[in-house]
Every structure is written in structure tokens, then in C-alpha cells.
Amino acid sequence: MSRNDEVAALLEEFADRLEATGVEYKPTAYRRAAENVREHTAPIENLAGEGEDAVAEIDRVGDAIASKIVEYFETGEIEELEALRSELPADIGALTAVEGVGPKTVGSLYEALGITTLDELEEAAEAEQIREVSGFGAKTEENILENIPFAREARKRTRLGDARPVADAALSYLDDLDAVASAEVCGSIRRWKDTIGDVDLLVASDAREPIVEAFTEWPEADATIEAGTGKASVRASGTRVDLRIVDGGEFGAALQYFTGSRAHNVAVRNRAIDRDLKLNEYGLFDVSEVEDPDAGQRVGERVAGETEDGVYEALDMEPVPPELREDNGEVAAAAAGELPDLVETEELRGDLHTHTDWSDGGFSIAEMIEAAAERGYDAHAVTDHAAGPGIFGNTGLDEAEIAEQAEAVTDAVDAVDADIEVFHGIEANIDAEGAITTDDETLADLDIVVASPHSALGQDPDAATERLIRAVEHPHVDVLGHPTGRIINSRPGIAPDVEAVVAAAADAGTAIEVNANPARLDADGDTVRAAIDAGATIAVDTDAHSPRELDNARYGVHTARRGWAETADVLNARSSDEIRAFLDG
Ligand code: DGT
Ligand code: CA
Ligand code: CA
Ligand code: ZN
């Protein structure tokens, strides 16, 4: 979130709280100001640094609001907002997300029943207390109760694995329309962020109306949110899908702009300004001979805009892969011609973490090997769950069962008779103290040991750090599986000191897994980057429980790319001989 977004959200909260206490007119002024702060292209923190007058230059931001914004940057809070918060200590954002509950309702329900959270709102509605409050009735109470689950869901961002298929389907639908010259996904989807606010699509065409019409008639759309001349939004599978239509000559500039992130765009735009160029969603313009570059969107001489690569090249930069566009050093690297040569999905040569029906998978060893061979993989590891903490019932294998499975794997390899190297391993458990809960002798006989935390996922960060360091230093552990145990939108997992863990992993020659299951994406991009900087190896594995889940590999690869992973950093992008050498080492 940029600081502009952050301040806009604060102003919106301010508006809601004023409204909840019965103030008139002022809330509207705060909401308008919020909108303009969000849209403003200059970073608000810079303006605030220059003082109130600079902030008040933003449209619809008056002196009073400007002084509050400056106060926020100087002191870290806004006194008047803090007063409003203590006067009405309710989570107004969560409560107003319930359809039919506005700021005024929040105020009344706090006053009458002391409601501050969604849970309390639900309890009160279930106890039929709300219908007793003046101005409310049984019908209102029923509506509130009905809408709470949706509000809970809607406040979450959509997982990449849920949104990406929607984006792919929308894109292929648009691509098939005659009027569409080119189409691309943009926004956070194109950057492969692990969660998505909404899906953004961009189309080049000179026939806008038929495209908007066709888009709103897309069979997979559940509802049209809005339809204008150059843009439209629909809802599909619970996600908002935004479409923008531009002229072919401006497609590259628009693609660059709407891919974001905002922070990356600010950095690139500043580079343009340094070169007497003006960059916006319409193109890159030479404004060195122009008196007022802000006189219009397309002033100056167009130097790029048809293709995105052309925009970067005209700024003396290598084109920046979307996954890197987070303003984390990629602009300087691109300018120096030093961008990493990122790993690609097609370069994976095997999967080193998969399950079968010997533990909680749904398919036989042979079926999983066949599926891997069909994908063209050279290597495949069978790593069912070992019994231990966090593994439900008797799904996990004990030492005797692991020995038995070794023979079954040999038999399956003979039966399948495919040109693929199969490793027999286990997904062992790291207990709360960092011990591996399978016997050493058993681990020593295996080709590969993936060790993962499955229990005590609420432990404190120091304990988690010690735990993972001990696990990666275990002599038989080859790969640290899903390091935090997070489930996106559901549980945060442990929060170890990442630098310390990856340094230990690098020293011990233990690979860090990017678990490609879209509910996990664990390690995340930041951890991958720290791991590579520390000299550790990355394994991109699907943790597949079925042949179909082997297709999740792309989510893992793009997450690794967000961590600047090159082909050479990734264990399973190597030949099966090299993988074996790593595992034996
Ligand atoms: P999301 O949807 O929350 O996961 O994140 P994004 O990055 O997809 O953001 P979104 O959908 O609001 O806008 C898509 C991109 O368009 C964003 O990454 C940058 C660009 N963009 C949109 N509105 C603005 C704006 O007001 N200022 C700037 N600088 N960029 C914008
Ligand atoms: Ca978006
Ligand atoms: Ca959007
Ligand atoms: Zn697993």
C-alpha cells in the first residue's frame, strides 16, 4: 500500500467516524479529499514534508485536512481522529462492510448495545437484541445476520490461485473477440502477488462499445458492476474484474501503467522526469520543448507507448519483468542492465515434494509417477507424510511403513517404465523444538527428506527461529518444506527471523522450499530473495496430492521470480544427476 492509499484510508475512516457521531457535510468533504489523495501522482509523504501548502495543492484538499495530513506525518497520528476513535471504539471498517450497516448504524448500535466487532454484531443479532433498539426491526436484524458471512469474506483479498484462473478465462474470451487487437492481464495478477484485490485486464481496440457489451455478456460473469465507454467491471467467482480499452498506439504505456505497482510506477516516472520526458498511461513524451508539460495528457512529442518494452527501452532500461515491479531495486538494476535472468516454469525438470495414497494423497505411486513423466519431467520425488505432530490420525507413515513403501516405489518404477528418475523420500515433521520425529536410521536410507512444520504454528518468533535452524541443520534434511506453515487468508503461521534461518540453510546445504500450493506460497518472495542473497538453494515444489495439482508449479515459479530467483538458484531446474548430487551432499 502506498502512503497515498494509507492516508486516503485514514481520511475515509475519519469521514465514517464523523458521520457515526452525527456530524453533517464534513464527512463528504473528507471522502472527496480521500479520493483525490489516492489518485494523486506525487507521493503524499513528499508533499507533507514540504508543508501544508504543498498538500493543499491537491484538488479538494482544503487547509484543515492538509494540516491533519502534515500532523500525521510529523507525529504518527491525528489527534482529532484518535479522539473520535476513543469516543466510538468500534471497528467501523469491518462493521460497515456488512450490507445495510452504515456509519450511523454503527454509532447507534454502539450506544445501545456496545457493539464493536463483527462477532459482537453477530451475537447480538442471534440473541435478537438488535430488533429492540429504536429505529431497528426484526427484518433489519435478519438482513444484518444474513450479510455478515459475506462481509467477512469480502474483506479478504482473493488468493492468486482463485483469481488467476478467472483472469485467464476472461483473457481468452476477450482474445477471441474480432474487435480485440491485443489483450493482457495487468495489475497485481500480472505481478503474481499471492493475494489479489481485483483482476485487471487491458485490451487494445478502436471499437470500444462492442467490447464493453461482450464483456458484460461474458458467460462466467455473475453481475455487471459498471459499464462505461472505455471501461467496464464485472463480478466473477466472487472477484471483481476490471477491463480497460485503449488505442493500439497507447497499449504499451497503458500496460506499463496498469501493471503497477504504484511504487514502481513512481520510480519509473521520476526517471522519465530526470530525462525531460513525461510518462503516463497514454505514452512517453519528450517535453523538453514544451512550456507547460502539465497542460494535457498527451503534450510533447511521443517517443514510446505502443509496446511496453519500448517504454522501458526509451528510458534506457531493460524491460522489467512484472514480478519485480515492487520498487525493491529493480529500477536501478534495469538501468544498469543487471536484471536477474529469472527462472521459468518450463525450466522445471521435476517435482521434489508430492504425496500418494500411502498418506493423504488420492492417487497411487504409479499414477503420480506417470503424471510426472507425462509432463516431461526428468525427476520425481515421492514424499508422503511421516507420522508425527500435526499429522492427522494414521495418515502418516511410521518407520516400518516407510521401509515397506521403498519396495512399493521400486515396483511402481518397474511397472511404469518411464524415462524419469524417481526419488523415494518422506515429508518429515519438525516438532516445536526443531527435532525431526522420524528415526535417523530410516531417514538415512531415503533419497530425499523434506522436513516441514505441521504443529505449534502459533509459537513465538524466537522459538520458531530456533526450531527451523535446528531442522535445516539436521544432517538428513534436504529441503525445508513450507517454512511458516501459513495458509493464506486463514492462518499466518510462524514468523521466524528469516535472515537467520536462510543463513543456516545456506551453510547446511539445505534447500528452502517454495510450496506452490496457492493456499500456501510458502516461502514467499521476500524470503526467497533473502535465501538467494544468503547463498541458499531454492526448491519449487507443488506438494501435489493429485496429478492435476502438479499444474500448480507455475504459482511457485512466479513466487520464486518475485524473489529474483534465477534458473541456477532452483534445485529442481537442474538435471536429475545434479539433483542427486545435491541430495547426497
Ligand atoms: P490489487 O488489485 O489491490 O491486488 O493491486 P493492483 O496493483 O492490481 O492495484 P489496482 O487494481 O488498484 O490498480 C492496478 C494498477 O494500476 C496499479 O498497480 C497501478 C495502477 N494504478 C491504478 N490507479 C492508480 C493511481 O491512482 N495512481 C497510480 N500511480 N497508479 C495507479
Ligand atoms: Ca488489481
Ligand atoms: Ca483494479
Ligand atoms: Zn506435503
XYZ file of C-alpha atoms and ligand atoms in Angstrom:
619
model
C 0.000 0.000 0.000
C 1.436 3.346 -0.953
C 1.381 6.135 1.586
C -1.252 7.845 -0.594
C -3.511 4.820 -0.127
C -2.720 4.787 3.565
C -3.673 8.450 4.057
C -6.773 8.043 1.884
C -7.911 5.147 4.079
C -7.380 7.277 7.199
C -9.447 10.124 5.748
C -12.201 7.686 4.876
C -12.195 6.356 8.409
C -12.332 9.953 9.610
C -15.399 10.541 7.419
C -17.118 7.409 8.707
C -16.462 8.315 12.320
C -17.699 11.865 11.872
C -20.835 10.527 10.261
C -21.323 7.967 13.044
C -21.335 10.755 15.609
C -23.972 12.638 13.617
C -21.799 15.337 12.014
C -23.168 16.616 8.704
C -21.444 17.746 5.446
C -17.915 17.320 6.767
C -17.856 13.564 6.014
C -18.437 14.270 2.316
C -15.508 16.688 2.258
C -13.240 14.065 3.830
C -14.326 11.408 1.345
C -13.666 13.696 -1.630
C -10.268 14.570 -0.232
C -9.513 10.856 0.277
C -10.334 10.105 -3.341
C -8.036 12.828 -4.620
C -5.173 11.880 -2.320
C -5.427 8.319 -3.602
C -5.397 9.433 -7.244
C -2.637 12.000 -6.771
C 0.538 11.033 -8.618
C 3.090 12.649 -6.278
C 3.886 10.711 -3.095
C 1.942 12.313 -0.244
C 4.867 11.893 2.141
C 6.946 14.213 -0.065
C 4.220 16.858 -0.155
C 3.727 16.591 3.598
C 7.457 17.108 4.017
C 7.140 20.399 2.126
C 4.315 21.537 4.402
C 0.603 22.283 4.471
C 0.533 24.476 1.380
C 2.022 21.738 -0.771
C -0.560 19.246 0.499
C -3.411 21.715 -0.039
C -2.434 21.897 -3.726
C -4.178 18.534 -4.162
C -7.691 19.005 -5.556
C -10.427 19.152 -2.890
C -7.913 19.047 -0.063
C -8.511 22.187 1.998
C -6.279 23.766 4.639
C -7.928 21.931 7.548
C -7.432 18.491 6.037
C -3.949 19.397 4.790
C -2.878 20.315 8.303
C -4.153 16.964 9.603
C -2.151 15.124 6.934
C 1.003 17.030 7.904
C 0.237 16.285 11.565
C 0.014 12.594 10.687
C 3.445 12.536 9.068
C 5.003 14.592 11.839
C 3.536 12.807 14.877
C 2.343 9.438 13.550
C -1.273 10.177 14.393
C -4.088 12.679 14.034
C -5.246 13.875 17.420
C -8.838 14.509 16.400
C -9.118 11.071 14.798
C -7.712 9.463 17.934
C -10.368 11.290 19.969
C -13.085 10.007 17.632
C -11.677 6.512 17.937
C -11.831 6.534 21.716
C -15.282 8.073 21.687
C -16.518 5.233 19.443
C -14.154 2.286 19.901
C -15.799 0.185 17.171
C -14.086 -1.455 14.164
C -16.008 0.755 11.809
C -14.381 -0.634 8.651
C -15.382 -4.209 9.448
C -18.888 -3.291 10.582
C -19.750 -1.053 7.623
C -18.688 -3.854 5.277
C -21.985 -5.519 6.221
C -24.579 -4.536 3.657
C -27.212 -2.363 5.342
C -24.849 -1.197 8.091
C -23.632 2.371 7.619
C -21.595 4.577 9.964
C -24.774 5.894 11.642
C -25.918 2.344 12.387
C -22.535 1.603 13.924
C -22.947 4.656 16.161
C -26.450 3.657 17.296
C -25.548 0.025 17.921
C -22.509 1.013 19.950
C -24.553 3.422 22.007
C -27.359 0.941 22.652
C -25.506 -2.400 22.848
C -21.792 -1.603 22.984
C -21.141 -3.470 19.705
C -17.570 -3.005 18.419
C -16.783 -6.066 16.254
C -18.368 -8.315 13.632
C -18.504 -11.152 16.176
C -20.380 -8.969 18.655
C -22.723 -7.816 15.915
C -23.454 -11.432 15.040
C -24.025 -12.417 18.664
C -26.413 -9.519 19.245
C -28.348 -10.331 16.086
C -28.588 -14.004 17.026
C -29.805 -13.035 20.518
C -32.453 -10.811 18.855
C -31.205 -7.742 20.724
C -30.901 -5.517 17.672
C -34.648 -5.533 16.910
C -35.188 -3.974 20.339
C -33.062 -0.909 19.524
C -35.120 2.087 18.445
C -35.080 2.550 14.676
C -34.348 -1.140 14.036
C -36.744 -4.033 13.494
C -36.806 -7.796 13.075
C -36.374 -7.520 9.301
C -33.277 -5.311 9.603
C -31.832 -7.673 12.153
C -32.373 -10.670 9.864
C -30.729 -8.836 6.963
C -27.724 -7.982 9.085
C -27.350 -11.564 10.215
C -27.618 -12.814 6.658
C -24.998 -10.406 5.326
C -22.302 -10.932 7.964
C -20.658 -14.024 6.390
C -20.334 -12.247 3.056
C -18.802 -9.184 4.702
C -16.269 -11.414 6.447
C -15.257 -12.945 3.102
C -15.337 -9.742 1.093
C -12.821 -8.064 3.350
C -10.291 -10.665 2.400
C -8.197 -10.401 -0.702
C -8.636 -13.233 -3.185
C -5.916 -15.852 -3.331
C -3.848 -15.802 -6.510
C -4.848 -19.409 -7.191
C -8.538 -18.446 -7.190
C -8.160 -15.225 -9.189
C -5.647 -16.304 -11.823
C -7.957 -18.877 -13.492
C -10.684 -16.204 -13.647
C -8.213 -13.820 -15.302
C -7.025 -16.499 -17.742
C -10.619 -17.335 -18.711
C -11.581 -13.679 -19.188
C -8.458 -13.061 -21.238
C -9.074 -15.957 -23.573
C -12.717 -14.863 -24.018
C -11.616 -11.328 -24.925
C -8.815 -12.566 -27.181
C -11.390 -14.414 -29.276
C -13.417 -11.256 -29.994
C -12.880 -9.890 -33.516
C -12.634 -6.302 -32.328
C -9.779 -7.062 -29.945
C -6.306 -6.341 -31.348
C -4.362 -7.315 -28.218
C -5.275 -8.244 -24.675
C -3.272 -8.660 -21.491
C -3.775 -9.064 -17.763
C -2.250 -6.315 -15.663
C -2.311 -5.205 -12.000
C -1.281 -7.488 -9.161
C -2.331 -10.553 -11.186
C 0.382 -9.864 -13.732
C 2.867 -9.329 -10.896
C 1.728 -12.700 -9.437
C 1.149 -11.322 -5.957
C -0.017 -14.009 -3.546
C -3.342 -12.219 -2.991
C -5.349 -10.080 -5.370
C -7.643 -7.119 -4.716
C -9.201 -7.253 -8.148
C -8.359 -8.594 -11.589
C -7.279 -6.000 -14.174
C -7.491 -6.579 -17.913
C -6.358 -4.367 -20.761
C -7.458 -4.502 -24.385
C -6.296 -2.581 -27.443
C -9.048 -1.810 -29.911
C -10.687 1.008 -31.850
C -14.165 -0.397 -31.263
C -14.930 0.110 -27.593
C -18.681 -0.327 -27.366
C -18.943 -3.863 -28.735
C -16.156 -4.960 -26.410
C -17.809 -3.496 -23.314
C -21.029 -5.166 -24.373
C -19.387 -8.536 -24.986
C -17.541 -8.298 -21.680
C -20.716 -7.700 -19.684
C -22.180 -10.703 -21.508
C -19.218 -12.934 -20.651
C -20.923 -16.193 -19.594
C -18.737 -16.520 -16.497
C -19.684 -13.049 -15.200
C -22.229 -13.174 -12.369
C -23.061 -9.463 -12.428
C -22.077 -6.197 -14.075
C -20.690 -3.686 -11.583
C -20.336 -0.864 -14.081
C -20.142 -0.350 -17.833
C -18.784 2.862 -19.353
C -17.341 3.815 -22.743
C -13.731 2.787 -22.305
C -14.056 0.538 -19.297
C -16.280 -1.930 -17.500
C -16.257 -4.081 -14.381
C -17.960 -7.377 -13.683
C -18.035 -9.798 -10.793
C -16.982 -13.396 -11.464
C -16.380 -16.165 -8.917
C -16.597 -13.568 -6.158
C -13.823 -11.405 -7.672
C -14.097 -8.022 -9.322
C -12.758 -7.978 -12.885
C -11.875 -4.556 -14.357
C -11.498 -4.091 -18.098
C -9.965 -1.042 -19.780
C -9.906 -0.479 -23.522
C -7.274 1.739 -25.166
C -5.979 2.565 -28.653
C -3.327 0.263 -30.068
C -0.773 3.066 -30.142
C -1.136 3.541 -26.384
C -1.393 -0.115 -25.362
C 2.195 -0.453 -24.124
C 2.049 2.679 -21.980
C -1.297 1.634 -20.511
C 0.006 -1.873 -19.856
C 3.021 -0.443 -18.055
C 0.843 1.923 -16.026
C -1.872 -0.535 -15.025
C 0.544 -3.314 -14.150
C 1.890 -1.252 -11.281
C 2.874 -1.442 -8.596
C 2.233 2.199 -7.854
C 5.616 2.419 -6.130
C 7.365 1.019 -9.216
C 5.490 3.454 -11.448
C 6.526 6.407 -9.299
C 10.179 5.349 -9.558
C 9.958 4.911 -13.334
C 8.103 8.199 -13.775
C 10.801 10.008 -11.809
C 13.409 8.541 -14.137
C 11.396 9.942 -17.046
C 11.233 13.380 -15.444
C 15.022 13.365 -14.990
C 15.284 12.934 -18.765
C 12.821 15.715 -19.664
C 10.284 13.047 -20.532
C 6.712 12.659 -19.323
C 5.325 9.176 -18.683
C 1.672 8.380 -18.142
C -0.879 5.776 -19.185
C -1.083 7.381 -22.668
C 2.579 7.263 -23.614
C 6.089 8.531 -23.079
C 6.520 12.090 -24.334
C 9.515 14.333 -24.916
C 8.550 17.558 -23.160
C 11.935 19.297 -23.369
C 10.489 21.870 -25.826
C 7.144 22.170 -24.072
C 6.328 25.160 -21.930
C 3.794 23.517 -19.640
C 4.133 19.706 -19.555
C 1.059 19.522 -17.305
C -1.148 21.301 -19.849
C -2.570 17.982 -21.058
C -2.125 14.230 -21.050
C -0.545 13.971 -24.484
C 1.618 17.097 -24.700
C 5.073 16.879 -26.260
C 6.438 14.514 -28.853
C 5.531 10.848 -28.382
C 8.686 8.753 -28.121
C 7.140 5.436 -26.976
C 3.838 3.872 -25.952
C 2.853 1.207 -28.445
C 4.765 -1.549 -26.664
C 5.727 -1.862 -23.034
C 9.299 -2.909 -23.857
C 9.554 0.246 -25.963
C 8.645 2.384 -22.951
C 11.402 0.869 -20.818
C 13.920 0.984 -23.651
C 13.246 4.674 -24.296
C 14.102 5.218 -20.628
C 17.453 3.415 -21.092
C 16.248 0.452 -19.063
C 15.928 -3.258 -19.636
C 12.231 -4.230 -19.672
C 11.399 -5.152 -16.077
C 9.627 -8.494 -15.517
C 6.266 -7.745 -13.829
C 7.089 -9.866 -10.755
C 9.936 -7.487 -9.871
C 7.903 -4.279 -10.081
C 7.670 -3.525 -6.371
C 10.291 -0.745 -6.119
C 12.804 -3.051 -4.472
C 15.849 -2.103 -6.507
C 14.562 -3.286 -9.890
C 14.645 0.188 -11.469
C 18.340 0.670 -10.697
C 19.105 -2.904 -11.781
C 17.257 -2.423 -15.080
C 19.064 0.861 -15.708
C 22.414 -0.841 -15.089
C 21.475 -3.785 -17.315
C 21.761 -6.089 -14.324
C 18.318 -7.624 -14.004
C 18.341 -11.290 -12.973
C 17.727 -13.998 -15.564
C 14.586 -15.311 -13.873
C 13.639 -18.966 -13.710
C 10.723 -20.042 -15.941
C 8.011 -22.639 -15.399
C 9.124 -24.599 -18.479
C 12.582 -24.948 -16.946
C 11.415 -27.110 -14.042
C 12.645 -30.666 -14.555
C 10.954 -32.362 -11.660
C 8.882 -32.086 -8.501
C 10.536 -32.957 -5.191
C 7.537 -32.877 -2.847
C 4.453 -34.956 -3.732
C 2.015 -37.308 -2.000
C 0.293 -40.571 -2.840
C -2.486 -42.695 -1.356
C 0.088 -44.062 1.083
C -0.621 -40.934 3.133
C -3.292 -38.317 2.338
C -2.918 -38.234 -1.463
C -5.663 -39.520 -3.719
C -3.584 -41.467 -6.259
C -1.192 -44.398 -6.374
C 2.580 -44.113 -6.560
C 2.455 -45.335 -10.175
C -0.228 -42.827 -11.160
C 1.788 -39.938 -9.747
C 4.992 -41.088 -11.463
C 3.128 -41.442 -14.764
C 1.692 -37.960 -14.417
C 5.142 -36.503 -13.745
C 6.601 -38.371 -16.731
C 3.767 -37.088 -18.937
C 4.684 -33.544 -18.001
C 8.121 -34.300 -19.389
C 9.847 -34.258 -16.011
C 13.228 -35.953 -15.579
C 12.857 -36.351 -11.804
C 10.089 -37.043 -9.315
C 10.150 -37.475 -5.543
C 7.566 -39.462 -3.601
C 7.390 -37.762 -0.210
C 4.373 -38.931 1.749
C 3.734 -37.720 5.278
C 5.631 -39.310 8.125
C 3.627 -39.892 11.293
C 4.153 -37.159 13.867
C 2.829 -33.979 15.455
C 0.213 -32.216 13.338
C -0.409 -35.231 11.089
C -3.975 -36.325 11.464
C -4.906 -39.835 12.654
C -2.957 -42.588 10.935
C -2.320 -40.758 7.629
C 1.413 -40.553 8.377
C 3.876 -43.407 7.813
C 5.861 -44.929 10.661
C 9.349 -46.371 10.128
C 8.134 -49.844 9.146
C 5.686 -48.398 6.627
C 8.394 -46.203 5.127
C 10.561 -49.298 4.561
C 7.584 -51.072 3.012
C 6.923 -48.094 0.752
C 10.511 -48.183 -0.516
C 9.758 -51.543 -2.106
C 6.446 -50.300 -3.478
C 8.244 -47.378 -5.130
C 10.739 -49.762 -6.779
C 7.842 -51.884 -8.050
C 5.983 -48.828 -9.357
C 9.088 -47.595 -11.187
C 9.382 -51.002 -12.891
C 5.691 -51.068 -13.741
C 5.547 -47.539 -15.158
C 8.772 -47.945 -17.139
C 9.123 -44.232 -17.981
C 12.289 -42.251 -18.550
C 12.210 -40.492 -15.202
C 14.417 -40.676 -12.111
C 12.282 -41.407 -9.061
C 13.452 -40.473 -5.592
C 11.935 -42.138 -2.573
C 11.619 -39.781 0.356
C 9.403 -38.579 3.128
C 7.834 -35.351 4.342
C 9.081 -35.477 7.918
C 7.723 -33.357 10.760
C 9.648 -30.664 12.582
C 8.369 -30.669 16.161
C 8.031 -27.495 18.214
C 11.684 -27.724 19.338
C 13.058 -28.429 15.873
C 13.577 -32.187 16.229
C 12.671 -34.458 13.300
C 10.165 -37.021 14.507
C 11.288 -39.927 12.297
C 14.244 -42.179 13.264
C 17.646 -41.192 11.900
C 18.346 -44.687 10.506
C 15.172 -44.519 8.444
C 15.961 -41.006 7.196
C 19.489 -42.119 6.249
C 18.097 -44.771 3.867
C 15.930 -42.318 1.945
C 16.868 -40.410 -1.235
C 15.286 -37.179 -0.024
C 13.929 -35.740 3.224
C 11.592 -32.749 3.108
C 11.051 -31.509 6.660
C 8.090 -29.257 7.415
C 6.407 -27.676 10.447
C 2.871 -29.033 10.887
C 2.247 -28.289 14.570
C 2.804 -25.472 17.097
C 2.245 -22.887 14.360
C 1.300 -20.241 16.902
C 4.659 -20.292 18.724
C 6.614 -17.085 19.278
C 9.165 -15.873 16.709
C 12.270 -16.711 18.759
C 11.158 -20.290 19.318
C 10.244 -20.546 15.629
C 13.701 -19.322 14.587
C 15.462 -21.851 16.805
C 13.148 -24.561 15.608
C 13.794 -24.001 11.901
C 17.552 -23.514 12.325
C 17.800 -26.823 14.134
C 15.754 -28.506 11.405
C 17.800 -27.190 8.454
C 20.994 -28.215 10.281
C 19.782 -31.798 10.685
C 22.214 -33.915 8.616
C 19.486 -35.864 6.793
C 17.194 -32.949 5.958
C 17.498 -31.847 2.307
C 14.614 -29.403 1.930
C 12.805 -27.156 4.415
C 9.126 -27.565 3.393
C 6.600 -24.692 3.643
C 8.737 -22.822 6.237
C 5.996 -20.850 8.014
C 3.039 -23.190 7.676
C 0.853 -20.254 6.718
C -2.490 -20.745 4.987
C -3.265 -17.554 3.092
C -6.422 -15.798 4.401
C -6.733 -18.388 7.118
C -3.715 -18.569 9.427
C -0.484 -16.571 9.497
C 1.849 -19.422 10.502
C 5.111 -18.916 12.389
C 7.229 -15.781 11.930
C 10.891 -16.787 12.289
C 13.839 -14.473 11.789
C 14.131 -15.154 8.070
C 17.724 -13.938 7.685
C 18.927 -16.268 10.419
C 17.091 -19.289 9.058
C 18.221 -18.843 5.445
C 21.815 -18.251 6.545
C 21.741 -21.538 8.457
C 20.157 -23.278 5.464
C 22.852 -21.943 3.134
C 25.594 -23.175 5.485
C 23.999 -26.588 5.896
C 23.252 -27.063 2.196
C 19.525 -27.389 2.859
C 17.169 -26.041 0.193
C 14.311 -23.678 1.027
C 11.013 -24.760 -0.495
C 8.591 -22.526 -2.306
C 5.471 -24.576 -1.775
C 3.470 -23.881 -4.941
C 0.103 -24.755 -3.454
C -1.716 -21.427 -3.959
C -3.113 -21.578 -0.430
C 0.478 -21.603 0.847
C 3.017 -19.912 -1.477
C 5.450 -20.501 1.356
C 8.310 -19.416 1.291
C 7.101 -16.091 -0.109
C 9.003 -13.819 -2.494
C 10.747 -11.819 0.225
C 12.035 -14.989 1.879
C 13.232 -16.340 -1.462
C 15.170 -13.147 -2.051
C 16.791 -13.330 1.376
C 17.617 -17.007 0.798
C 19.294 -16.330 -2.533
C 21.222 -13.387 -1.100
C 22.443 -15.732 1.640
C 23.535 -18.275 -0.961
C 20.845 -20.859 -0.257
C 19.228 -23.094 -2.880
C 15.501 -22.919 -3.701
C 13.197 -25.868 -4.425
C 9.903 -25.051 -6.175
C 7.568 -27.924 -5.351
C 3.832 -28.429 -5.647
C 3.162 -30.698 -2.650
C 0.732 -32.309 -5.116
C -1.838 -34.739 -3.747
C -3.109 -35.488 -7.279
C -1.779 -35.359 -10.859
C -3.767 -32.186 -11.514
C -2.035 -30.372 -8.657
C 1.298 -30.777 -10.442
C -0.036 -27.879 -12.572
C 0.296 -25.573 -9.566
C 4.027 -25.408 -10.328
C 3.569 -22.079 -12.116
C 2.371 -20.372 -8.927
C 5.551 -21.479 -7.200
C 7.792 -20.409 -10.061
C 6.269 -16.934 -10.237
C 6.580 -16.606 -6.464
C 10.252 -17.545 -6.767
C 10.569 -14.934 -9.537
C 9.136 -12.347 -7.120
C 12.176 -13.289 -5.027
C 14.509 -12.667 -8.011
C 15.263 -16.399 -8.412
C 17.410 -17.322 -11.400
C 17.381 -20.754 -13.024
C 20.654 -21.688 -11.327
C 19.159 -20.986 -7.881
C 16.458 -23.615 -8.299
C 17.315 -27.213 -7.402
C 14.595 -28.830 -9.467
C 15.523 -26.830 -12.561
C 18.709 -28.925 -12.620
C 19.324 -32.329 -14.219
C 18.436 -35.425 -12.204
C 22.164 -36.163 -11.747
C 22.728 -32.695 -10.325
C 19.683 -33.061 -8.081
C 21.030 -36.375 -6.812
C 24.425 -34.825 -6.174
C 22.768 -32.079 -4.103
C 20.741 -34.624 -2.110
C 23.797 -36.778 -1.478
C 25.921 -33.798 -0.469
P -4.745 -5.127 -6.051
O -5.819 -5.095 -7.066
O -5.101 -4.460 -4.778
O -4.247 -6.513 -5.798
O -3.475 -4.322 -6.596
P -3.196 -3.714 -8.039
O -1.749 -3.416 -8.093
O -3.756 -4.571 -9.101
O -3.940 -2.310 -7.973
P -5.240 -1.739 -8.719
O -6.147 -2.818 -9.209
O -5.823 -0.747 -7.795
O -4.640 -0.936 -9.940
C -3.905 -1.606 -10.949
C -2.649 -0.859 -11.260
O -2.969 0.379 -11.894
C -1.813 -0.465 -10.065
O -0.891 -1.476 -9.705
C -1.117 0.776 -10.543
C -2.089 1.381 -11.500
N -2.878 2.457 -10.897
C -4.211 2.442 -10.748
N -4.643 3.583 -10.190
C -3.553 4.322 -9.958
C -3.346 5.612 -9.383
O -4.251 6.302 -8.961
N -2.064 6.054 -9.310
C -1.031 5.292 -9.776
N 0.206 5.747 -9.674
N -1.205 4.085 -10.301
C -2.439 3.599 -10.405
Ca -5.923 -5.171 -9.271
Ca -8.453 -2.575 -10.404
Zn 3.354 -32.176 1.739
